[in-house]
Structures are given as structure tokens and as C-alpha cells.
mmCIF file of C-alpha atoms in Angstrom:
data_model
loop_
_atom_site.group_PDB
_atom_site.id
_atom_site.type_symbol
_atom_site.label_atom_id
_atom_site.label_comp_id
_atom_site.label_asym_id
_atom_site.label_seq_id
_atom_site.Cartn_x
_atom_site.Cartn_y
_atom_site.Cartn_z
ATOM 1 C CA ASP A 1 61.908 1.472 -68.224
ATOM 2 C CA MET A 2 61.238 -1.995 -69.697
ATOM 3 C CA ALA A 3 58.780 -0.740 -72.307
ATOM 4 C CA LEU A 4 61.212 1.904 -73.607
ATOM 5 C CA GLN A 5 64.028 -0.634 -73.687
ATOM 6 C CA TYR A 6 61.836 -3.070 -75.592
ATOM 7 C CA MET A 7 60.809 -0.308 -77.994
ATOM 8 C CA ALA A 8 64.474 0.458 -78.665
ATOM 9 C CA GLU A 9 65.123 -3.182 -79.491
ATOM 10 C CA ALA A 10 61.853 -3.698 -81.402
ATOM 11 C CA PRO A 11 60.679 -0.329 -82.813
ATOM 12 C CA LEU A 12 56.955 0.341 -82.868
ATOM 13 C CA PRO A 13 55.671 -0.316 -86.418
ATOM 14 C CA PRO A 14 53.359 2.163 -88.160
ATOM 15 C CA GLY A 15 49.598 1.751 -88.246
ATOM 16 C CA LEU A 16 47.021 0.483 -85.748
ATOM 17 C CA GLU A 17 47.441 -3.184 -86.591
ATOM 18 C CA GLY A 18 51.197 -2.919 -86.269
ATOM 19 C CA ALA A 19 50.869 -1.255 -82.874
ATOM 20 C CA GLN A 20 48.465 -3.948 -81.711
ATOM 21 C CA ASP A 21 50.842 -6.687 -82.818
ATOM 22 C CA TRP A 22 53.716 -4.901 -81.047
ATOM 23 C CA ALA A 23 51.673 -4.621 -77.824
ATOM 24 C CA ARG A 24 50.784 -8.324 -77.909
ATOM 25 C CA ASP A 25 54.419 -9.279 -78.457
ATOM 26 C CA TYR A 26 55.524 -7.009 -75.607
ATOM 27 C CA ALA A 27 52.915 -8.461 -73.228
ATOM 28 C CA ALA A 28 53.963 -12.002 -74.139
ATOM 29 C CA ALA A 29 57.648 -11.222 -73.572
ATOM 30 C CA ASN A 30 57.113 -9.117 -70.418
ATOM 31 C CA PRO A 31 53.863 -10.228 -68.743
ATOM 32 C CA SER A 32 54.557 -8.707 -65.332
ATOM 33 C CA GLU A 33 55.596 -5.315 -66.728
ATOM 34 C CA ALA A 34 52.632 -5.285 -69.102
ATOM 35 C CA PHE A 35 50.281 -6.017 -66.197
ATOM 36 C CA GLU A 36 51.644 -3.053 -64.227
ATOM 37 C CA LEU A 37 51.403 -0.729 -67.219
ATOM 38 C CA LEU A 38 47.816 -1.793 -67.893
ATOM 39 C CA PHE A 39 46.428 -1.897 -64.342
ATOM 40 C CA GLY A 40 48.725 0.537 -62.527
ATOM 41 C CA ARG A 41 49.752 -1.978 -59.869
ATOM 42 C CA PRO A 42 52.335 -4.761 -59.632
ATOM 43 C CA SER A 43 51.536 -8.166 -61.071
ATOM 44 C CA PRO A 44 50.810 -10.801 -58.404
ATOM 45 C CA GLU A 45 53.619 -12.849 -59.924
ATOM 46 C CA THR A 46 56.196 -10.249 -58.858
ATOM 47 C CA LEU A 47 54.985 -10.078 -55.236
ATOM 48 C CA PRO A 48 56.576 -12.598 -52.866
ATOM 49 C CA ALA A 49 54.641 -15.019 -50.706
ATOM 50 C CA LEU A 50 54.972 -14.579 -46.941
ATOM 51 C CA VAL A 51 55.592 -17.328 -44.398
ATOM 52 C CA ILE A 52 53.837 -16.641 -41.080
ATOM 53 C CA PRO A 53 55.564 -18.896 -38.534
ATOM 54 C CA GLN A 54 53.382 -20.693 -35.994
ATOM 55 C CA LEU A 55 50.219 -18.813 -36.861
ATOM 56 C CA LEU A 56 48.198 -21.578 -35.222
ATOM 57 C CA SER A 57 48.987 -23.228 -31.909
ATOM 58 C CA PRO A 58 48.696 -27.024 -31.479
ATOM 59 C CA GLU A 59 45.332 -26.470 -29.783
ATOM 60 C CA GLU A 60 44.069 -24.361 -32.705
ATOM 61 C CA VAL A 61 45.220 -27.038 -35.133
ATOM 62 C CA LYS A 62 43.097 -29.522 -33.150
ATOM 63 C CA GLN A 63 40.146 -27.141 -33.505
ATOM 64 C CA CYS A 64 40.555 -27.262 -37.286
ATOM 65 C CA PHE A 65 40.456 -31.059 -37.259
ATOM 66 C CA SER A 66 37.456 -31.062 -34.920
ATOM 67 C CA ALA A 67 35.600 -28.707 -37.240
ATOM 68 C CA GLY A 68 36.358 -31.003 -40.154
ATOM 69 C CA SER A 69 34.981 -34.007 -38.305
ATOM 70 C CA GLU A 70 31.847 -32.155 -37.210
ATOM 71 C CA VAL A 71 30.963 -30.454 -40.478
ATOM 72 C CA GLY A 72 31.543 -33.637 -42.430
ATOM 73 C CA SER A 73 29.089 -35.654 -40.376
ATOM 74 C CA SER A 74 26.478 -33.176 -39.165
ATOM 75 C CA ILE A 75 25.849 -30.787 -42.058
ATOM 76 C CA GLU A 76 26.329 -32.624 -45.320
ATOM 77 C CA PRO A 77 26.997 -36.373 -45.533
ATOM 78 C CA PHE A 78 29.879 -37.284 -47.779
ATOM 79 C CA ALA A 79 29.879 -40.053 -50.336
ATOM 80 C CA THR A 80 32.563 -42.723 -50.280
ATOM 81 C CA SER A 81 34.025 -42.800 -53.778
ATOM 82 C CA SER A 82 35.355 -46.083 -55.067
ATOM 83 C CA TRP A 83 37.903 -44.234 -57.209
ATOM 84 C CA LEU A 84 39.618 -42.750 -54.154
ATOM 85 C CA CYS A 85 42.718 -44.431 -52.800
ATOM 86 C CA ALA A 86 42.160 -46.625 -49.762
ATOM 87 C CA ALA A 87 43.747 -44.038 -47.425
ATOM 88 C CA LEU A 88 41.065 -41.432 -48.284
ATOM 89 C CA ARG A 89 37.867 -43.460 -48.558
ATOM 90 C CA ALA A 90 36.881 -42.731 -44.968
ATOM 91 C CA THR A 91 37.901 -39.066 -45.149
ATOM 92 C CA PRO A 92 35.017 -36.536 -45.085
ATOM 93 C CA HIS A 93 35.100 -34.508 -48.271
ATOM 94 C CA ASP A 94 32.973 -32.383 -50.576
ATOM 95 C CA ILE A 95 35.197 -32.602 -53.641
ATOM 96 C CA GLY A 96 37.852 -34.964 -54.920
ATOM 97 C CA TYR A 97 40.579 -33.477 -57.090
ATOM 98 C CA SER A 98 42.251 -36.833 -57.679
ATOM 99 C CA GLY A 99 42.308 -40.268 -56.139
ATOM 100 C CA GLU A 100 44.864 -38.978 -53.638
ATOM 101 C CA HIS A 101 43.540 -35.454 -52.922
ATOM 102 C CA VAL A 102 40.201 -34.379 -51.424
ATOM 103 C CA ALA A 103 38.870 -31.223 -49.779
ATOM 104 C CA LEU A 104 36.125 -30.475 -47.284
ATOM 105 C CA TYR A 105 34.309 -27.114 -47.183
ATOM 106 C CA LEU A 106 34.435 -25.729 -43.640
ATOM 107 C CA HIS A 107 32.651 -22.553 -44.733
ATOM 108 C CA LYS A 108 29.460 -24.305 -45.854
ATOM 109 C CA GLY A 109 26.533 -22.980 -43.904
ATOM 110 C CA GLY A 110 28.958 -20.549 -42.247
ATOM 111 C CA TYR A 111 30.081 -23.469 -40.069
ATOM 112 C CA LEU A 112 33.612 -22.457 -39.038
ATOM 113 C CA GLN A 113 32.614 -18.807 -38.632
ATOM 114 C CA THR A 114 29.783 -19.839 -36.285
ATOM 115 C CA LYS A 115 31.348 -22.730 -34.361
ATOM 116 C CA GLN A 116 34.895 -21.384 -34.062
ATOM 117 C CA PRO A 117 34.508 -17.579 -34.288
ATOM 118 C CA ALA A 118 37.745 -16.723 -32.452
ATOM 119 C CA LEU A 119 39.784 -19.070 -34.641
ATOM 120 C CA CYS A 120 38.125 -17.777 -37.801
ATOM 121 C CA ASP A 121 38.654 -14.137 -36.829
ATOM 122 C CA LYS A 122 42.326 -14.810 -36.107
ATOM 123 C CA LEU A 123 42.833 -16.394 -39.524
ATOM 124 C CA LEU A 124 41.012 -13.668 -41.436
ATOM 125 C CA HIS A 125 42.673 -10.795 -39.568
ATOM 126 C CA SER A 126 46.085 -12.375 -40.124
ATOM 127 C CA MET A 127 45.515 -12.271 -43.866
ATOM 128 C CA ARG A 128 44.824 -8.527 -43.869
ATOM 129 C CA ARG A 129 47.369 -7.275 -41.313
ATOM 130 C CA GLN A 130 50.725 -8.497 -42.547
ATOM 131 C CA PRO A 131 53.573 -6.170 -43.566
ATOM 132 C CA GLY A 132 54.096 -5.727 -47.270
ATOM 133 C CA ASN A 133 51.933 -5.161 -50.321
ATOM 134 C CA TRP A 134 48.670 -7.054 -49.797
ATOM 135 C CA GLY A 135 46.356 -4.768 -51.724
ATOM 136 C CA ASP A 136 44.224 -1.867 -50.607
ATOM 137 C CA PRO A 137 43.522 -2.364 -46.869
ATOM 138 C CA ALA A 138 40.296 -0.388 -47.308
ATOM 139 C CA LEU A 139 38.972 -2.867 -49.883
ATOM 140 C CA ALA A 140 36.348 -5.074 -48.269
ATOM 141 C CA LEU A 141 37.120 -8.769 -48.748
ATOM 142 C CA GLN A 142 34.891 -11.672 -47.762
ATOM 143 C CA VAL A 143 35.352 -15.406 -47.381
ATOM 144 C CA ARG A 144 35.187 -17.276 -50.644
ATOM 145 C CA CYS A 145 36.175 -20.602 -49.124
ATOM 146 C CA ILE A 146 37.713 -22.259 -46.082
ATOM 147 C CA GLU A 147 38.799 -25.748 -47.058
ATOM 148 C CA LEU A 148 40.401 -28.676 -45.263
ATOM 149 C CA HIS A 149 42.633 -30.389 -47.833
ATOM 150 C CA THR A 150 43.911 -33.938 -47.415
ATOM 151 C CA TYR A 151 46.627 -35.438 -49.622
ATOM 152 C CA ALA A 152 47.598 -39.101 -49.477
ATOM 153 C CA VAL A 153 50.793 -40.559 -50.926
ATOM 154 C CA GLY A 154 50.912 -39.658 -54.611
ATOM 155 C CA GLY A 155 48.725 -36.586 -54.140
ATOM 156 C CA GLY A 156 49.795 -33.089 -55.093
ATOM 157 C CA LEU A 157 48.832 -30.010 -57.061
ATOM 158 C CA LEU A 158 51.029 -30.096 -60.128
ATOM 159 C CA GLU A 159 48.953 -28.168 -62.691
ATOM 160 C CA PRO A 160 51.317 -25.723 -64.426
ATOM 161 C CA GLY A 161 50.395 -22.104 -63.735
ATOM 162 C CA HIS A 162 47.720 -22.986 -61.173
ATOM 163 C CA ARG A 163 46.159 -19.876 -59.607
ATOM 164 C CA ASP A 164 43.174 -19.194 -57.355
ATOM 165 C CA ASN A 165 41.417 -17.234 -60.074
ATOM 166 C CA GLY A 166 38.609 -15.009 -58.848
ATOM 167 C CA SER A 167 40.075 -14.543 -55.359
ATOM 168 C CA LYS A 168 42.294 -11.744 -54.033
ATOM 169 C CA LEU A 169 44.256 -13.301 -51.162
ATOM 170 C CA SER A 170 44.984 -16.933 -50.342
ATOM 171 C CA MET A 171 46.516 -18.553 -47.286
ATOM 172 C CA SER A 172 47.504 -22.156 -46.636
ATOM 173 C CA VAL A 173 48.162 -23.386 -43.087
ATOM 174 C CA LEU A 174 49.946 -26.705 -42.643
ATOM 175 C CA LEU A 175 48.119 -28.866 -40.089
ATOM 176 C CA SER A 176 50.197 -32.031 -40.363
ATOM 177 C CA ASP A 177 53.104 -32.742 -38.039
ATOM 178 C CA ALA A 178 55.846 -34.490 -40.005
ATOM 179 C CA ALA A 179 57.358 -35.914 -36.822
ATOM 180 C CA THR A 180 54.209 -37.857 -35.919
ATOM 181 C CA THR A 181 52.668 -38.535 -39.344
ATOM 182 C CA GLY A 182 55.794 -39.354 -41.338
ATOM 183 C CA LEU A 183 54.922 -36.687 -43.891
ATOM 184 C CA GLU A 184 57.468 -36.286 -46.666
ATOM 185 C CA GLY A 185 56.995 -34.098 -49.723
ATOM 186 C CA GLY A 186 53.914 -31.910 -50.069
ATOM 187 C CA GLN A 187 55.773 -28.586 -49.935
ATOM 188 C CA ILE A 188 54.068 -25.502 -51.319
ATOM 189 C CA VAL A 189 55.922 -24.102 -54.314
ATOM 190 C CA THR A 190 55.601 -20.573 -55.681
ATOM 191 C CA TRP A 191 57.547 -19.049 -58.553
ATOM 192 C CA SER A 192 59.888 -16.083 -58.951
ATOM 193 C CA GLY A 193 61.373 -15.147 -62.312
ATOM 194 C CA GLY A 194 60.432 -18.570 -63.639
ATOM 195 C CA GLU A 195 62.303 -20.359 -60.853
ATOM 196 C CA PRO A 196 60.589 -22.435 -58.137
ATOM 197 C CA VAL A 197 60.553 -21.201 -54.549
ATOM 198 C CA VAL A 198 59.999 -24.141 -52.181
ATOM 199 C CA HIS A 199 58.412 -23.254 -48.842
ATOM 200 C CA GLU A 200 59.276 -25.648 -46.014
ATOM 201 C CA LEU A 201 56.534 -25.290 -43.411
ATOM 202 C CA ARG A 202 56.049 -26.806 -39.982
ATOM 203 C CA ARG A 203 52.720 -27.622 -38.369
ATOM 204 C CA GLY A 204 50.946 -24.341 -37.613
ATOM 205 C CA ASP A 205 52.943 -22.301 -40.151
ATOM 206 C CA ALA A 206 51.015 -20.391 -42.821
ATOM 207 C CA LEU A 207 51.861 -19.172 -46.305
ATOM 208 C CA LEU A 208 50.087 -16.003 -47.467
ATOM 209 C CA PHE A 209 50.119 -15.035 -51.146
ATOM 210 C CA HIS A 210 48.181 -13.114 -53.744
ATOM 211 C CA SER A 211 45.627 -15.435 -55.306
ATOM 212 C CA GLY A 212 46.788 -14.537 -58.805
ATOM 213 C CA LYS A 213 50.264 -15.887 -58.060
ATOM 214 C CA ALA A 214 51.043 -19.299 -59.548
ATOM 215 C CA HIS A 215 51.550 -22.008 -56.944
ATOM 216 C CA ASN A 216 51.724 -25.767 -56.608
ATOM 217 C CA VAL A 217 51.916 -28.518 -54.011
ATOM 218 C CA ALA A 218 54.704 -31.039 -54.427
ATOM 219 C CA THR A 219 53.784 -34.720 -54.519
ATOM 220 C CA VAL A 220 53.419 -36.373 -51.110
ATOM 221 C CA THR A 221 55.849 -39.279 -50.964
ATOM 222 C CA SER A 222 55.124 -40.516 -47.430
ATOM 223 C CA GLY A 223 52.471 -40.032 -44.777
ATOM 224 C CA MET A 224 49.465 -37.739 -45.070
ATOM 225 C CA ARG A 225 49.368 -33.988 -45.708
ATOM 226 C CA GLN A 226 46.501 -31.896 -44.337
ATOM 227 C CA SER A 227 46.186 -28.147 -44.673
ATOM 228 C CA LEU A 228 43.651 -25.390 -44.145
ATOM 229 C CA VAL A 229 43.201 -23.171 -47.202
ATOM 230 C CA ILE A 230 41.384 -19.830 -47.050
ATOM 231 C CA GLU A 231 40.582 -17.566 -50.001
ATOM 232 C CA LEU A 232 39.185 -14.031 -49.791
ATOM 233 C CA TRP A 233 37.397 -12.278 -52.634
ATOM 234 C CA VAL A 234 35.366 -9.130 -53.327
ATOM 235 C CA GLY A 235 32.166 -11.114 -53.744
ATOM 236 C CA PRO A 236 29.629 -11.771 -50.986
ATOM 237 C CA THR A 237 30.464 -14.158 -48.163
ATOM 238 C CA ASN A 238 30.142 -17.654 -49.605
ATOM 239 C CA THR A 239 28.480 -20.397 -47.576
ATOM 240 C CA LYS A 240 28.279 -23.157 -50.199
ATOM 241 C CA ASP A 241 31.007 -24.369 -52.544
ATOM 242 C CA ARG A 242 33.770 -22.379 -54.214
ATOM 243 C CA GLU A 243 31.684 -20.551 -56.788
ATOM 244 C CA SER A 244 28.415 -19.565 -55.095
#
């Protein structure tokens, strides 16, 4: 295997300190293989993301937007931030990641789960019932967050090696229709063997991936990008922000 091949090329030095140095070098050169050796399961980086075509119907997409409008005005007023771009200053939000990217928590107070239970159940069940390696199906996972993300022109998620640390499974559903909004750019990008994998989604399509897998959102160059992002974790059901 990879470890034996590496050992043949770089023999294990004598002594505890030498072995520790060798192990660190091996992990740095082969992070995915080292992860599997240490934890007994594949690294999230080696597991592909899954496109789920047309997970949401046009009517269900409208329900997502309605929930965003209702939760933003009836549960927790949002502050208009002068540092936001003009296109986002009237957009309900709980957090601003940049002047061109904000997010609204639809899980606060258990809002989406209570107001749109059928929609919420469909989303959560879809994350646990897909073919492939998505972790132990017997492991109980709860909602960490359900977020409505809005990106204006110039917005994106470009942080190298960005991961949803602390969560187990993540899913992003594209809510924007490029044909009617003029959306260009904003594709979700994952990585395989150091090379980018660009996922071209249509409105209603979802991308499911392990939360520990690096991912990005390409810069929006035209129109507005809106997506629903759900993260599941082993912690208790969260009804506040991302960390509570």
C-alpha cells in the first residue's frame, strides 16, 4: 500500500523521535492515506460530491424564498449595514461574510422545521438516503444550520481549503434561475487530487458532500445567486446561529 511504498522510498529512521518525524512527513505528503490509516475510514477529500438533479420543484423553491421573507421580518429584525453593496442592503440577513455575500438563518427558533415541515423533512431525508458512502446510516445527525445565502456580483467563497468544520454532511441547493435572473458564475467547486471539479447546477439541483471536503463558490459575475445550505452534525438540534 501507500505507506509501504513510502517506507521503501524513505526508510523509517531509528528511535522514537525519528519515527515521529517520519510519520509527520508521511502525513504531509499523503494526507488522505494518513487519515484512513489513523481513523479507519476514507478521508472526506477522497469521497466525491453528489449532484441530486431537481431535488426541489419550482413550488418548493418558492417556499424557501417565502420562509426567508417571513423569518427575516417576523422573528429577528435585520440591520441594514452600510458596508454592504447596494444590491444587498434590503436583503434580510443574520450574517454578512463580505459586502457581496450575506446569509439568513432559517433554522433559528426552529422556523423552517415548524413552518415548512414537509419541505424540511424532504431535504433532511435526501441527505441521508443517497447511494454511496455517506457515513454510518445509524449515526444520529441533527440540524446544525439551514441558511439562505445571497451573493451579489463580486461575491463568492474563495477561501483556500474552506470546509464546514464541525459538521458531518453538507448540502447546497441552487434556488436561482439563470434564465430569469441573468446569473453568471457562482458555481460550486470541489477538489479531487488537487484539481478543481466545477459543478454546474440548475435551479432546484442540489450538491451533497461530506462537510470535511474542501469546497468553494466561484465569483458571481452577473445577476444574483441564492442557495439553501444545510449542515448536519452530531450535536443537538441548533435553533440559533451556527455554533450554538
